[in-house]
XYZ file of C-alpha atoms in Angstrom:
625
model
C 55.824 107.788 10.401
C 55.348 110.000 7.411
C 51.477 110.484 7.189
C 51.739 109.846 3.575
C 53.247 106.370 3.776
C 51.241 105.230 7.046
C 49.796 101.887 6.506
C 46.044 101.320 6.636
C 44.277 99.384 9.580
C 44.269 95.722 8.830
C 40.424 94.723 7.967
C 39.249 91.119 10.095
C 36.498 89.028 8.824
C 34.232 88.394 11.971
C 30.607 87.153 11.635
C 29.037 88.802 14.060
C 29.662 91.724 16.409
C 27.515 92.601 19.543
C 27.889 96.433 20.655
C 26.895 98.217 23.346
C 26.343 102.011 23.935
C 25.987 103.381 27.264
C 25.695 107.008 28.877
C 23.577 109.029 30.732
C 19.551 108.859 29.885
C 20.081 112.367 28.589
C 22.934 111.393 25.763
C 20.839 110.631 23.040
C 21.808 106.433 23.682
C 18.869 105.153 22.277
C 18.802 107.677 19.135
C 22.466 106.061 18.610
C 21.593 102.594 18.771
C 18.738 102.970 16.806
C 20.301 104.650 14.096
C 23.653 101.979 13.878
C 20.852 99.282 13.687
C 18.971 100.842 10.975
C 22.308 101.178 9.129
C 23.159 97.569 9.969
C 19.880 96.334 8.413
C 20.814 98.498 5.501
C 23.977 96.811 5.150
C 22.242 93.505 4.934
C 23.120 92.178 8.495
C 20.581 90.030 10.366
C 20.080 92.391 13.620
C 18.558 91.548 17.036
C 18.451 94.830 19.844
C 17.874 95.193 23.623
C 16.985 98.920 24.508
C 17.521 99.249 28.364
C 16.605 102.529 29.869
C 15.863 103.828 33.349
C 12.406 104.009 34.426
C 12.757 107.632 36.029
C 11.764 110.266 33.870
C 15.040 112.039 34.806
C 17.249 110.129 37.353
C 20.091 112.580 38.566
C 23.056 113.163 35.944
C 25.826 110.975 35.992
C 24.332 108.258 38.645
C 24.042 104.519 38.154
C 20.273 105.074 38.211
C 20.432 107.309 35.294
C 22.055 105.060 32.941
C 20.593 104.096 29.684
C 22.133 101.530 27.124
C 21.501 100.159 23.801
C 22.938 96.606 22.779
C 22.930 95.361 19.261
C 23.952 92.067 17.831
C 24.409 92.300 14.022
C 25.768 89.331 12.347
C 26.264 87.549 9.003
C 24.122 84.675 9.853
C 20.608 84.104 11.805
C 20.500 85.745 15.243
C 17.818 85.450 17.940
C 19.108 87.244 20.625
C 20.869 90.878 21.070
C 23.808 88.625 22.661
C 25.209 87.721 25.870
C 28.191 89.992 26.483
C 29.247 92.738 24.234
C 32.601 92.424 22.201
C 32.397 96.472 22.223
C 31.408 98.671 24.952
C 31.153 102.791 24.337
C 30.694 104.425 28.005
C 30.109 108.112 27.813
C 30.473 108.349 31.694
C 31.911 106.945 34.551
C 28.161 105.533 35.864
C 28.171 103.847 32.201
C 31.271 102.032 32.671
C 30.442 101.058 36.367
C 26.979 99.350 35.595
C 28.369 97.873 32.096
C 32.174 96.640 32.643
C 31.104 93.364 33.808
C 29.105 92.297 30.763
C 32.281 93.342 28.461
C 34.070 89.916 26.985
C 37.594 89.851 28.199
C 39.998 91.344 25.566
C 36.634 93.302 24.632
C 37.095 97.071 23.300
C 36.399 99.842 25.210
C 35.565 103.297 23.943
C 35.550 105.883 26.867
C 34.932 110.006 26.804
C 37.807 111.391 28.789
C 35.735 114.560 29.329
C 33.450 112.862 31.749
C 35.724 111.164 34.041
C 36.066 114.453 36.463
C 36.230 113.693 40.194
C 32.537 114.660 40.526
C 31.193 112.266 38.081
C 33.689 109.446 39.441
C 32.405 110.019 42.964
C 28.699 109.694 41.652
C 29.342 106.751 39.987
C 30.748 104.992 43.201
C 34.601 105.083 42.153
C 37.208 105.870 45.067
C 39.967 105.959 42.383
C 40.167 106.590 38.583
C 39.580 102.823 36.973
C 41.615 104.221 33.929
C 44.527 104.521 36.116
C 44.066 101.690 38.936
C 44.214 99.005 37.051
C 40.775 98.289 36.668
C 40.715 98.073 32.941
C 43.619 95.604 32.641
C 42.262 93.125 30.087
C 40.218 94.773 27.727
C 41.571 97.031 24.616
C 40.932 100.615 25.858
C 40.483 103.656 23.711
C 40.082 106.780 25.681
C 39.614 110.074 24.015
C 38.245 113.723 24.976
C 34.920 112.795 22.991
C 33.016 116.250 24.459
C 35.947 118.515 23.600
C 36.091 117.086 19.834
C 32.282 117.348 19.407
C 32.160 120.858 20.636
C 34.799 121.699 18.200
C 33.327 119.841 15.235
C 30.005 121.449 15.560
C 31.367 125.090 16.135
C 30.232 126.026 12.579
C 26.539 125.591 13.588
C 26.881 128.676 15.858
C 25.225 126.535 18.634
C 26.077 127.031 22.192
C 28.435 124.700 24.300
C 25.526 123.209 26.242
C 23.739 122.346 22.804
C 26.879 121.373 20.991
C 27.956 118.736 23.474
C 24.696 116.950 22.579
C 25.905 115.864 19.778
C 28.672 113.870 21.122
C 26.617 110.386 20.870
C 26.867 111.179 17.033
C 30.554 111.728 17.638
C 30.606 108.097 18.959
C 28.524 106.754 16.325
C 31.174 108.392 13.788
C 34.055 106.357 15.424
C 31.776 102.987 15.281
C 30.819 103.519 11.761
C 34.856 103.984 10.694
C 35.460 100.924 13.032
C 33.087 98.719 11.048
C 33.520 99.753 7.434
C 30.703 102.031 7.377
C 30.348 105.069 5.242
C 28.113 107.554 6.929
C 25.697 108.761 4.275
C 23.178 106.614 5.445
C 23.340 107.819 9.174
C 23.403 111.378 7.850
C 20.117 110.620 5.836
C 18.633 109.283 8.928
C 19.355 112.288 10.839
C 17.779 114.594 8.370
C 14.344 112.532 8.295
C 14.687 112.112 12.158
C 15.270 115.854 13.122
C 13.457 117.301 9.952
C 13.645 121.133 8.377
C 12.072 122.359 11.958
C 15.700 121.619 13.601
C 17.757 122.125 10.991
C 20.489 123.524 13.141
C 20.685 120.478 15.436
C 20.444 118.195 12.078
C 23.786 119.729 10.618
C 25.403 119.653 14.218
C 24.696 115.866 14.373
C 25.973 115.456 10.708
C 29.012 117.319 11.601
C 29.852 115.339 14.816
C 29.107 111.931 12.728
C 31.765 112.915 10.187
C 33.852 114.360 12.928
C 34.184 111.048 14.837
C 34.593 109.094 11.544
C 37.672 111.288 10.882
C 39.044 111.552 13.829
C 39.135 107.428 14.025
C 40.570 107.336 10.411
C 43.473 109.667 11.273
C 44.486 109.108 14.817
C 46.202 105.949 15.335
C 44.272 104.596 18.113
C 42.543 101.836 16.382
C 45.050 99.024 14.963
C 42.338 96.958 12.945
C 38.827 97.552 11.065
C 36.415 94.781 10.873
C 33.897 93.770 8.281
C 30.854 91.893 8.837
C 29.378 89.940 5.505
C 25.880 90.387 4.597
C 23.409 87.713 6.059
C 21.741 85.541 3.636
C 18.411 86.497 4.537
C 14.880 85.158 2.332
C 14.638 86.950 -0.440
C 11.838 89.972 -0.144
C 11.798 93.679 0.998
C 12.717 94.178 4.398
C 12.584 97.101 7.087
C 13.802 97.228 10.545
C 11.023 97.113 13.080
C 10.407 97.207 16.645
C 7.568 94.765 18.184
C 5.151 97.694 19.046
C 5.608 98.897 15.309
C 4.912 95.486 14.010
C 1.986 95.105 16.361
C 0.813 98.390 15.171
C 1.128 97.390 11.402
C -0.135 93.958 12.062
C -3.465 95.373 13.290
C -4.073 97.854 10.208
C -3.587 94.904 7.915
C -6.129 93.225 9.967
C -8.483 95.662 9.469
C -7.458 96.039 5.994
C -8.047 91.964 5.571
C -11.135 91.893 7.159
C -12.480 95.172 5.447
C -13.963 96.449 8.543
C -12.855 99.806 10.281
C -10.396 99.431 13.317
C -10.665 101.026 16.725
C -7.632 101.177 19.094
C -8.587 102.812 22.623
C -5.923 103.151 25.194
C -4.458 104.774 28.234
C -0.982 105.800 28.026
C 1.149 103.211 30.040
C 4.839 101.973 29.398
C 6.159 99.976 27.625
C 2.744 99.708 25.482
C 2.503 103.635 24.644
C 4.087 103.351 21.112
C 1.420 101.289 19.998
C -0.951 104.205 20.226
C 1.430 106.971 18.945
C 2.111 104.333 15.854
C -1.491 103.659 15.225
C -2.643 107.708 15.565
C -0.053 108.304 12.694
C -1.870 105.799 10.428
C -5.162 107.341 10.491
C -5.250 107.801 6.704
C -5.889 103.876 6.863
C -9.225 104.359 8.044
C -7.764 103.895 11.960
C -9.658 105.343 14.702
C -7.400 105.991 17.995
C -8.729 107.241 21.140
C -6.554 108.104 24.219
C -9.341 107.640 26.975
C -9.446 109.066 30.370
C -8.153 105.697 32.255
C -8.080 102.131 31.240
C -11.371 101.201 32.374
C -12.623 103.780 29.647
C -10.325 102.417 27.307
C -11.441 99.245 27.651
C -15.367 99.960 27.433
C -14.791 101.889 24.285
C -12.903 98.938 22.962
C -16.002 96.661 23.603
C -18.492 99.449 22.253
C -16.564 99.536 18.961
C -16.853 95.567 18.669
C -20.669 96.138 19.721
C -21.006 98.650 17.146
C -19.328 96.031 14.496
C -15.797 97.573 14.455
C -12.845 95.752 15.157
C -12.278 96.683 19.089
C -8.857 96.717 20.264
C -7.136 98.175 23.179
C -3.676 98.182 24.677
C -1.843 98.196 28.113
C 0.605 96.636 30.478
C -0.557 94.700 33.733
C -1.310 97.579 35.871
C -3.753 98.460 32.817
C -5.168 95.056 32.793
C -5.861 94.901 36.181
C -8.029 97.638 36.062
C -9.668 96.545 32.682
C -10.651 93.128 34.558
C -14.175 93.695 35.258
C -14.907 95.163 31.450
C -13.089 92.143 29.729
C -15.593 89.829 31.943
C -18.233 91.913 30.278
C -16.846 91.234 27.070
C -16.662 87.286 27.322
C -20.151 87.448 28.779
C -21.127 89.499 25.715
C -19.424 87.385 23.561
C -17.606 90.118 21.608
C -14.469 90.203 19.369
C -11.999 92.585 21.482
C -8.226 92.239 21.043
C -6.220 93.069 24.345
C -2.677 93.803 24.066
C -0.593 93.171 27.112
C 3.141 94.810 27.005
C 4.145 92.883 29.980
C 6.631 94.799 32.477
C 7.931 93.962 35.869
C 5.716 94.263 38.696
C 3.517 93.965 40.959
C 1.825 97.211 40.960
C 4.016 100.045 39.477
C 6.911 98.035 39.594
C 9.513 98.485 36.955
C 7.673 100.180 34.229
C 10.868 99.965 31.404
C 11.830 96.779 32.383
C 10.744 93.154 31.115
C 8.725 90.341 32.575
C 6.576 87.585 31.843
C 4.494 87.585 35.169
C 1.092 88.186 33.607
C 0.035 84.958 32.054
C -1.751 83.933 35.251
C -3.451 87.383 35.577
C -4.673 87.157 31.604
C -5.702 83.651 32.408
C -7.600 83.670 35.430
C -7.658 87.309 36.751
C -11.691 88.136 36.332
C -14.387 86.967 38.853
C -16.310 83.502 37.769
C -15.678 81.326 35.183
C -14.398 83.508 32.226
C -12.357 82.066 29.778
C -10.203 84.046 26.861
C -7.982 83.049 24.221
C -4.294 84.069 24.889
C -1.511 84.098 22.658
C 2.097 85.237 22.723
C 4.397 86.170 19.617
C 8.011 85.229 19.922
C 10.160 88.140 18.227
C 9.629 91.604 17.500
C 8.482 90.835 13.582
C 6.333 88.314 14.651
C 4.321 90.570 16.295
C 2.855 91.512 13.030
C 1.442 87.813 11.887
C 0.029 87.236 15.919
C -1.574 90.762 15.848
C -3.612 89.704 12.557
C -3.629 85.884 14.298
C -5.348 87.747 17.123
C -8.316 89.401 15.160
C -8.689 86.008 13.418
C -9.476 84.235 16.300
C -11.598 86.989 17.878
C -13.966 87.587 15.057
C -14.196 83.395 14.129
C -15.046 82.496 17.622
C -16.563 85.676 18.782
C -14.315 85.986 21.960
C -11.774 88.651 23.703
C -8.256 87.539 22.974
C -5.237 88.329 24.675
C -2.137 89.164 22.972
C 0.986 89.017 25.237
C 4.011 90.590 24.483
C 6.805 92.295 26.606
C 8.968 94.871 27.153
C 11.916 93.081 25.594
C 9.801 92.351 22.444
C 8.127 95.740 22.381
C 11.457 97.948 22.245
C 13.701 95.131 20.362
C 14.009 95.301 16.822
C 14.723 93.030 13.959
C 14.457 93.089 10.393
C 10.961 92.075 9.075
C 10.493 90.871 5.599
C 7.121 92.802 4.290
C 4.948 90.042 3.089
C 3.048 89.998 -0.077
C -0.690 89.872 0.049
C -1.081 86.534 -1.073
C 0.999 85.471 2.314
C -1.676 87.122 4.502
C -5.106 85.339 5.585
C -8.276 86.057 4.588
C -10.196 87.569 7.498
C -13.732 86.347 6.686
C -16.366 88.640 8.605
C -20.279 88.000 8.282
C -22.495 90.320 10.149
C -25.796 88.447 10.629
C -28.567 90.329 8.381
C -30.846 87.613 8.273
C -34.079 87.940 10.501
C -35.667 84.489 9.897
C -34.494 82.098 13.051
C -32.452 84.675 14.521
C -31.317 84.049 18.335
C -28.723 86.563 20.039
C -26.708 83.500 21.383
C -27.892 80.760 18.954
C -24.146 78.968 18.029
C -22.423 77.853 14.981
C -22.037 73.924 15.235
C -18.613 74.074 14.224
C -16.970 76.953 16.505
C -19.490 77.419 19.368
C -19.632 81.219 18.184
C -22.723 83.228 18.544
C -23.732 85.872 15.286
C -22.259 89.105 15.013
C -24.912 91.804 14.751
C -24.457 95.514 13.966
C -27.173 97.299 16.177
C -29.964 98.594 13.872
C -30.116 95.618 11.847
C -33.879 95.214 11.085
C -35.385 92.608 12.950
C -32.170 91.425 14.627
C -32.907 93.835 17.915
C -31.575 91.885 21.268
C -30.564 92.549 24.720
C -26.843 92.440 25.460
C -25.149 92.917 28.738
C -23.140 91.531 31.571
C -26.070 89.373 33.006
C -26.169 85.929 32.517
C -28.008 85.195 29.190
C -30.604 82.605 28.530
C -29.623 80.130 25.972
C -30.029 80.868 23.171
C -32.343 84.061 23.386
C -30.033 86.185 25.411
C -32.728 87.261 27.688
C -31.893 87.740 31.154
C -31.598 84.381 33.212
C -31.131 83.522 36.712
C -31.920 79.799 36.095
C -29.049 77.540 37.697
C -29.130 74.797 35.075
C -28.733 77.226 32.216
C -26.035 79.258 34.104
C -24.179 76.155 34.271
C -24.768 75.484 30.620
C -23.597 79.078 29.517
C -20.221 78.506 31.432
C -19.977 75.185 29.792
C -20.763 76.306 26.169
C -18.680 79.298 26.880
C -15.661 77.250 28.337
C -15.906 74.525 25.214
C -16.021 77.378 22.629
C -12.269 78.506 24.066
C -11.428 74.868 24.294
C -12.469 74.266 20.827
C -10.027 76.727 19.294
C -7.228 74.069 20.049
C -8.602 72.419 16.483
C -7.852 75.397 14.771
C -4.602 76.369 15.732
C -1.166 74.699 14.533
C 0.450 71.644 16.237
C 3.509 72.808 18.624
C 6.544 72.011 16.402
C 9.779 71.029 18.138
C 13.433 72.174 16.490
C 15.732 68.742 17.530
C 14.975 65.273 18.069
C 11.334 63.960 18.107
C 12.026 62.153 21.427
C 15.035 62.517 23.749
C 16.669 63.474 27.103
C 15.162 67.150 27.464
C 12.729 69.441 26.173
C 13.495 72.809 27.191
C 9.705 74.755 26.500
C 9.155 78.464 26.588
C 6.844 80.939 25.583
C 6.896 84.554 24.065
C 10.304 86.112 24.363
C 12.376 83.030 25.825
C 12.346 81.993 22.135
C 15.664 83.335 20.893
C 17.696 82.440 23.822
C 16.051 79.123 24.112
C 16.931 78.262 20.608
C 20.455 79.492 20.854
C 20.930 77.429 23.786
C 19.585 73.695 22.563
C 21.525 74.479 19.481
C 24.853 74.708 21.113
C 23.801 71.559 22.928
C 22.921 69.704 20.135
C 26.229 70.446 18.461
C 27.691 68.751 21.443
C 25.945 65.713 20.836
C 22.949 65.960 23.699
C 19.568 64.613 23.006
C 17.779 67.634 23.546
C 14.867 69.691 21.497
C 13.294 72.885 21.775
C 10.171 74.751 21.358
C 8.213 77.580 21.985
C 4.546 78.221 22.657
C 2.959 80.870 21.004
C -0.954 79.478 22.078
C -1.251 79.623 25.598
C -4.972 79.427 25.878
C -5.838 76.984 24.606
C -2.721 75.189 24.126
C -1.616 73.152 21.511
C -3.788 69.680 21.177
C -0.675 67.840 21.100
C 1.396 69.268 23.946
C 0.571 66.525 25.962
C 2.024 63.784 23.597
C 5.206 66.044 23.145
C 5.985 66.531 26.713
C 5.884 62.777 27.368
C 8.693 61.766 24.782
C 11.248 63.593 26.766
C 12.514 62.169 29.817
C 12.736 65.940 31.553
C 11.061 69.081 30.684
C 12.547 72.503 31.173
C 10.859 75.748 31.424
C 12.625 78.828 31.576
C 10.545 81.799 32.123
C 10.899 85.456 33.138
C 8.571 84.881 36.169
C 8.585 82.327 39.186
C 7.065 79.413 37.160
C 3.475 80.185 35.896
C 3.633 78.331 32.687
C 5.382 75.186 34.613
C 2.223 75.094 37.059
C 0.173 75.140 34.202
C 1.933 72.119 32.850
C 2.388 70.282 35.871
C -1.293 70.540 36.681
C -2.821 69.992 33.040
C -0.427 67.031 31.941
C 1.048 65.717 35.094
C 4.485 66.027 33.659
C 7.304 66.338 36.345
C 8.220 69.928 34.639
C 11.371 71.817 36.173
C 11.595 75.723 35.918
C 14.772 78.251 35.443
C 12.893 81.537 36.703
C 14.478 84.971 36.289
C 12.844 87.705 37.638
C 15.694 90.867 36.959
C 14.040 93.087 34.532
C 16.065 91.783 31.839
C 15.755 89.194 29.242
C 17.622 85.231 29.512
C 20.866 85.152 28.061
C 21.962 81.993 26.407
C 24.457 81.096 28.898
C 21.751 80.940 31.663
C 19.844 78.386 29.636
C 23.034 76.448 28.439
C 23.743 75.927 32.097
C 20.563 74.699 33.229
C 20.353 72.044 30.430
C 23.692 70.956 31.794
C 22.507 70.683 35.263
C 19.480 69.067 34.473
C 21.539 66.018 32.318
C 23.592 65.500 34.765
C 21.255 65.794 38.214
C 19.293 62.745 38.792
C 16.624 64.856 40.701
C 15.508 67.700 39.019
C 15.089 70.643 40.595
C 13.743 73.915 40.147
C 16.633 77.024 40.302
C 16.834 80.467 39.634
C 19.165 82.336 36.826
């Protein structure tokens, strides 16, 4: 057909698309996904992402262990998860194809890099024959092209050597995907310039050339019979930016310091997947933020306690192994009744475990992982954007009740991203900080009758000198005391203070019927998959409701009443049933668990199946996803 009269590909309207980029950990997969996510947000779509990468710093090239992926769900309506199975899989090598092909939807689109399908790479991926030729890919729409060769040719004007030029092949694929989904490359190229800057101008130019080459290749070579258009999502009015959970967490803590008009001190030791909080806060020192990389986890916790004692917002962040090391000092913060916030970005355990994979298995550790009766507050955001609000809430509770507060996120929330509407100042709470300065009637452990909080005193305040430490204190003088009756009284006071917080947090809300056959109750990052699954069940006319706990200690004051309104309770968790155990012990309800510990978040379909199983079964039983 004459090129001048070649008909343009038809354009199909679709509501949402799930795309997964996959390749070797050195292929820039995370950058590709992040840039396409940014562009999707600029286009006005609702987005939800799932970055997934190996724990090894550099697994052998071309092996299954070295595969990195990034999944994005972009949509014309609200989405709460990155999706179960991708519509499109971009696989830059045979290993990526081997790992991710089982997830691709039937008739899904598959984009392959022909140059990577060498005999050696096929063998490293565990293929005995070429999957492009042996029928493995039957049932998929396969688009195979020499991506590496085309990229090297495209970036030749930059003068880069072949090895360096090949690094831009991820941008070539990004150009292809931009064409498929009717995206101009202008925003992507601006983002490339911001990412590489003037110091790496040659690499920036190569990446921009590769993006344009991929776009033009898709436009001129008749591989694709259609393009796809996703309309803008109907989001609430406002100014939006894309944030990851760790970014939103850092911004929330900066906002808390501004709202309280008290400096923030962040003390941390690098640990995956919490390190980005340290990176973000260290870049925000112009807001008066002090960030400190300690020599170990214990020192970081001690520094945060010292900051709180000195009248600063004391903050530390870590993951499960770090919490284990911090535990004795967290007990000191409980005994001294100081407002310290501990962020735990949960990962797979035990011990070193799965550093780059997600899990929810630290709930009991944070609740009980210290010696003695040692109660703390525990909260858990449900989404990346919600981390901003819950970071502020963590300090509200810590300050108002003079107590350590755990904020539990996980790897899925921390690395995932979504649009975040930047709030107006009037939408944020006031964090009222009142340091005690009046000497008359001062008692170091005298308590506010409404909150049972002791006064917060800056060291050196005239007339308010007092002793503080980890040994039990005399009520209310704070003097060292070994009196058994006093110890029991102090234990009860500290516990009553935490329990009383239930009167100062929101009641739990359910979506769906106020009573019915099944309540699906989760916490933290399970919220999105639960919501989709419950909404799908409700569309079938089932009497199913869902809820997500953001306050885990104390639990919402109406939780017991809600649980008893449903014939059955299903608790999906990325652990072996920790919240379920607490619910059964506290409320004597026959809660059933849906448990998954594979380092991956729940799929909507897994919870949907569990809902169906529970409604069909006469005898509830725990099951594994």
